Amino acid sequence: MSKLGTPLLVKVEAVHPGEASITGSVDVQPMVHQQDKQGKPYPRQVIHNVPYLRIQGGTSALIIDPKLGDIGFIIISGRDHTHAVTSRQPSPPASFRQFAMQDCVYVGGFLNNGPDQFIQATAQGWRIVTPGIVSIEATKITANCDIETSGDVKAGGISLKQHTHGGVQAGGGKTSPPS
């Protein structure tokens, strides 16, 4: 049993992000040292080019690439998975290697500090928090609800708060479009 490659706690030492269409890899440092019979610790070597997890189904994904210093686990394969990782197809093992740390994947998000941006499911609905900008790229957005903001709303470059109407006359007349 001691020869089996069990999951191992690791820290991200480098991130090699892929494009949106391809998952990247990380270099990870195992956080639990080996030790000899006298209890003397021996740090493990950094494991390079470890594929990491993305939450994905078909062509839809939640892309949150790991960051330097993140803590997670590696899951070690029973056989050399080099050909399967490279080709992304079912493949024979690349060698007779078994339960080796080189044949692992990274699953992150354990023991990290609290995030400053997140999407959270609550009993009241979804909560999105970010110190930056939320950018939505879509052909159309449809909302079946009231929309409230403490800021301004602009459409076609025209401010809802700051626009003016020309041609206003007392009585039953109508205003001209905003300018």
mmCIF file of C-alpha atoms in Angstrom:
data_model
loop_
_atom_site.group_PDB
_atom_site.id
_atom_site.type_symbol
_atom_site.label_atom_id
_atom_site.label_comp_id
_atom_site.label_asym_id
_atom_site.label_seq_id
_atom_site.Cartn_x
_atom_site.Cartn_y
_atom_site.Cartn_z
ATOM 1 C CA MET A 1 0.000 0.000 0.000
ATOM 2 C CA SER A 2 2.878 2.411 0.709
ATOM 3 C CA LYS A 3 3.787 2.308 -3.006
ATOM 4 C CA LEU A 4 0.411 3.694 -4.116
ATOM 5 C CA GLY A 5 0.277 7.345 -5.141
ATOM 6 C CA THR A 6 -2.244 8.927 -2.793
ATOM 7 C CA PRO A 7 -3.523 12.512 -3.120
ATOM 8 C CA LEU A 8 -0.960 14.991 -1.855
ATOM 9 C CA LEU A 9 -1.279 18.561 -0.546
ATOM 10 C CA VAL A 10 0.715 20.952 -2.767
ATOM 11 C CA LYS A 11 1.437 24.656 -3.261
ATOM 12 C CA VAL A 12 1.453 26.270 -6.717
ATOM 13 C CA GLU A 13 4.949 27.497 -7.617
ATOM 14 C CA ALA A 14 4.272 28.541 -11.241
ATOM 15 C CA VAL A 15 1.243 28.824 -13.513
ATOM 16 C CA HIS A 16 1.314 28.207 -17.257
ATOM 17 C CA PRO A 17 -2.218 29.239 -18.260
ATOM 18 C CA GLY A 18 -3.757 27.867 -21.404
ATOM 19 C CA GLU A 19 -6.011 29.756 -23.731
ATOM 20 C CA ALA A 20 -9.745 29.718 -23.057
ATOM 21 C CA SER A 21 -9.958 26.630 -25.263
ATOM 22 C CA ILE A 22 -7.158 24.647 -23.579
ATOM 23 C CA THR A 23 -6.451 24.062 -19.906
ATOM 24 C CA GLY A 24 -2.989 25.084 -18.765
ATOM 25 C CA SER A 25 -0.597 23.524 -16.289
ATOM 26 C CA VAL A 26 1.041 24.333 -12.971
ATOM 27 C CA ASP A 27 4.314 23.533 -11.242
ATOM 28 C CA VAL A 28 3.598 22.404 -7.685
ATOM 29 C CA GLN A 29 5.632 21.859 -4.526
ATOM 30 C CA PRO A 30 4.433 19.021 -2.273
ATOM 31 C CA MET A 31 3.802 20.496 1.197
ATOM 32 C CA VAL A 32 4.383 17.364 3.261
ATOM 33 C CA HIS A 33 8.021 16.277 3.407
ATOM 34 C CA GLN A 34 9.244 12.714 3.416
ATOM 35 C CA GLN A 35 11.241 11.657 6.463
ATOM 36 C CA ASP A 36 13.750 9.000 7.359
ATOM 37 C CA LYS A 37 13.590 6.519 10.288
ATOM 38 C CA GLN A 38 15.069 9.129 12.631
ATOM 39 C CA GLY A 39 12.412 11.689 11.650
ATOM 40 C CA LYS A 40 14.749 13.869 9.565
ATOM 41 C CA PRO A 41 12.621 15.645 6.910
ATOM 42 C CA TYR A 42 13.447 15.559 3.206
ATOM 43 C CA PRO A 43 11.599 18.109 1.069
ATOM 44 C CA ARG A 44 10.149 16.707 -2.145
ATOM 45 C CA GLN A 45 11.041 18.123 -5.549
ATOM 46 C CA VAL A 46 8.773 20.479 -7.510
ATOM 47 C CA ILE A 47 6.492 18.608 -9.941
ATOM 48 C CA HIS A 48 6.351 20.364 -13.318
ATOM 49 C CA ASN A 49 3.631 20.700 -15.990
ATOM 50 C CA VAL A 50 0.731 19.316 -13.984
ATOM 51 C CA PRO A 51 -2.631 19.763 -15.789
ATOM 52 C CA TYR A 52 -5.211 21.519 -13.606
ATOM 53 C CA LEU A 53 -8.953 21.169 -13.163
ATOM 54 C CA ARG A 54 -11.514 23.396 -14.825
ATOM 55 C CA ILE A 55 -15.187 22.925 -14.190
ATOM 56 C CA GLN A 56 -16.453 22.132 -17.675
ATOM 57 C CA GLY A 57 -19.281 20.327 -19.400
ATOM 58 C CA GLY A 58 -19.069 20.077 -23.188
ATOM 59 C CA THR A 59 -18.279 23.548 -24.532
ATOM 60 C CA SER A 60 -19.325 25.403 -21.353
ATOM 61 C CA ALA A 61 -16.817 26.123 -18.592
ATOM 62 C CA LEU A 62 -16.072 28.127 -15.500
ATOM 63 C CA ILE A 63 -12.496 29.326 -16.041
ATOM 64 C CA ILE A 64 -10.656 30.181 -12.853
ATOM 65 C CA ASP A 65 -6.984 29.472 -13.429
ATOM 66 C CA PRO A 66 -4.798 28.814 -10.372
ATOM 67 C CA LYS A 67 -2.579 31.592 -9.037
ATOM 68 C CA LEU A 68 0.932 31.521 -7.605
ATOM 69 C CA GLY A 69 0.782 30.420 -3.953
ATOM 70 C CA ASP A 70 -2.572 28.598 -4.192
ATOM 71 C CA ILE A 71 -2.874 25.408 -2.177
ATOM 72 C CA GLY A 72 -4.576 22.309 -3.526
ATOM 73 C CA PHE A 73 -4.182 18.588 -4.059
ATOM 74 C CA ILE A 74 -2.639 16.459 -6.749
ATOM 75 C CA ILE A 75 -4.393 13.249 -7.687
ATOM 76 C CA ILE A 76 -1.885 10.666 -8.869
ATOM 77 C CA SER A 77 -2.763 8.323 -11.751
ATOM 78 C CA GLY A 78 -2.153 4.592 -11.488
ATOM 79 C CA ARG A 79 -0.264 4.495 -14.811
ATOM 80 C CA ASP A 80 1.841 6.828 -16.966
ATOM 81 C CA HIS A 81 -0.792 9.093 -18.513
ATOM 82 C CA THR A 82 1.577 11.159 -20.716
ATOM 83 C CA HIS A 83 0.097 10.011 -24.058
ATOM 84 C CA ALA A 84 -3.504 10.539 -22.923
ATOM 85 C CA VAL A 85 -2.716 14.060 -21.635
ATOM 86 C CA THR A 86 -0.820 15.007 -24.802
ATOM 87 C CA SER A 87 -3.296 13.585 -27.320
ATOM 88 C CA ARG A 88 -6.476 14.103 -25.281
ATOM 89 C CA GLN A 89 -7.506 10.656 -26.519
ATOM 90 C CA PRO A 90 -7.606 7.190 -24.936
ATOM 91 C CA SER A 91 -4.020 5.925 -25.222
ATOM 92 C CA PRO A 92 -1.719 3.198 -23.951
ATOM 93 C CA PRO A 93 0.653 4.144 -21.101
ATOM 94 C CA ALA A 94 3.811 5.930 -22.265
ATOM 95 C CA SER A 95 5.960 3.714 -19.998
ATOM 96 C CA PHE A 96 5.661 1.034 -17.308
ATOM 97 C CA ARG A 97 5.682 3.755 -14.628
ATOM 98 C CA GLN A 98 3.003 3.295 -11.920
ATOM 99 C CA PHE A 99 1.690 5.689 -9.234
ATOM 100 C CA ALA A 100 4.361 8.290 -10.015
ATOM 101 C CA MET A 101 3.980 11.919 -9.008
ATOM 102 C CA GLN A 102 4.747 12.983 -12.606
ATOM 103 C CA ASP A 103 1.399 11.434 -13.570
ATOM 104 C CA CYS A 104 -0.971 13.660 -11.659
ATOM 105 C CA VAL A 105 -3.559 16.413 -12.021
ATOM 106 C CA TYR A 106 -4.029 19.483 -9.786
ATOM 107 C CA VAL A 107 -7.295 20.244 -8.039
ATOM 108 C CA GLY A 108 -7.106 23.582 -6.261
ATOM 109 C CA GLY A 109 -8.845 25.827 -3.841
ATOM 110 C CA PHE A 110 -8.025 24.271 -0.450
ATOM 111 C CA LEU A 111 -6.684 26.223 2.557
ATOM 112 C CA ASN A 112 -6.377 29.482 0.577
ATOM 113 C CA ASN A 113 -7.154 32.937 1.975
ATOM 114 C CA GLY A 114 -10.628 34.337 1.377
ATOM 115 C CA PRO A 115 -11.247 35.708 -2.141
ATOM 116 C CA ASP A 116 -11.827 39.376 -2.976
ATOM 117 C CA GLN A 117 -14.020 38.440 -5.939
ATOM 118 C CA PHE A 118 -16.496 35.593 -6.167
ATOM 119 C CA ILE A 119 -19.846 34.269 -7.304
ATOM 120 C CA GLN A 120 -21.870 32.938 -4.389
ATOM 121 C CA ALA A 121 -25.114 30.986 -4.288
ATOM 122 C CA THR A 122 -27.255 32.156 -1.358
ATOM 123 C CA ALA A 123 -30.789 31.394 -0.213
ATOM 124 C CA GLN A 124 -31.852 34.713 -1.784
ATOM 125 C CA GLY A 125 -30.151 34.097 -5.165
ATOM 126 C CA TRP A 126 -26.773 34.624 -6.810
ATOM 127 C CA ARG A 127 -24.315 37.211 -5.480
ATOM 128 C CA ILE A 128 -21.459 38.498 -7.656
ATOM 129 C CA VAL A 129 -18.701 40.482 -5.929
ATOM 130 C CA THR A 130 -15.700 42.010 -7.702
ATOM 131 C CA PRO A 131 -13.393 44.983 -7.125
ATOM 132 C CA GLY A 132 -13.167 45.288 -10.919
ATOM 133 C CA ILE A 133 -15.466 45.346 -13.921
ATOM 134 C CA VAL A 134 -18.076 42.776 -14.909
ATOM 135 C CA SER A 135 -17.965 42.367 -18.682
ATOM 136 C CA ILE A 136 -20.717 40.449 -20.476
ATOM 137 C CA GLU A 137 -20.240 39.474 -24.110
ATOM 138 C CA ALA A 138 -23.500 38.253 -25.614
ATOM 139 C CA THR A 139 -25.699 38.837 -28.640
ATOM 140 C CA LYS A 140 -28.632 39.784 -26.406
ATOM 141 C CA ILE A 141 -29.426 40.085 -22.698
ATOM 142 C CA THR A 142 -32.993 39.525 -21.570
ATOM 143 C CA ALA A 143 -34.027 40.315 -18.000
ATOM 144 C CA ASN A 144 -37.430 39.473 -16.575
ATOM 145 C CA CYS A 145 -37.052 41.621 -13.453
ATOM 146 C CA ASP A 146 -36.649 45.133 -12.098
ATOM 147 C CA ILE A 147 -33.126 46.498 -12.443
ATOM 148 C CA GLU A 148 -31.776 48.911 -9.832
ATOM 149 C CA THR A 149 -28.451 50.711 -9.672
ATOM 150 C CA SER A 150 -26.898 53.452 -7.553
ATOM 151 C CA GLY A 151 -24.856 54.465 -10.611
ATOM 152 C CA ASP A 152 -25.816 55.665 -14.069
ATOM 153 C CA VAL A 153 -27.167 53.640 -16.986
ATOM 154 C CA LYS A 154 -26.071 54.421 -20.554
ATOM 155 C CA ALA A 155 -27.526 53.206 -23.826
ATOM 156 C CA GLY A 156 -26.010 54.216 -27.151
ATOM 157 C CA GLY A 157 -23.743 56.623 -25.256
ATOM 158 C CA ILE A 158 -26.707 58.482 -23.718
ATOM 159 C CA SER A 159 -26.794 58.789 -19.927
ATOM 160 C CA LEU A 160 -30.056 58.081 -18.116
ATOM 161 C CA LYS A 161 -29.112 60.554 -15.363
ATOM 162 C CA GLN A 162 -27.440 63.296 -17.411
ATOM 163 C CA HIS A 163 -29.368 63.455 -20.702
ATOM 164 C CA THR A 164 -31.471 66.456 -21.642
ATOM 165 C CA HIS A 165 -34.625 66.862 -23.705
ATOM 166 C CA GLY A 166 -34.935 69.616 -26.261
ATOM 167 C CA GLY A 167 -38.083 71.318 -27.566
ATOM 168 C CA VAL A 168 -39.954 71.219 -24.253
ATOM 169 C CA GLN A 169 -43.067 73.450 -24.249
ATOM 170 C CA ALA A 170 -45.642 73.999 -21.571
ATOM 171 C CA GLY A 171 -48.938 72.173 -22.055
ATOM 172 C CA GLY A 172 -49.680 68.834 -23.717
ATOM 173 C CA GLY A 173 -46.636 68.752 -26.012
ATOM 174 C CA LYS A 174 -44.139 65.884 -26.120
ATOM 175 C CA THR A 175 -40.396 66.132 -25.709
ATOM 176 C CA SER A 176 -37.915 65.303 -28.416
ATOM 177 C CA PRO A 177 -35.623 62.279 -27.942
ATOM 178 C CA PRO A 178 -32.737 62.541 -25.434
ATOM 179 C CA SER A 179 -29.533 64.142 -26.646
#
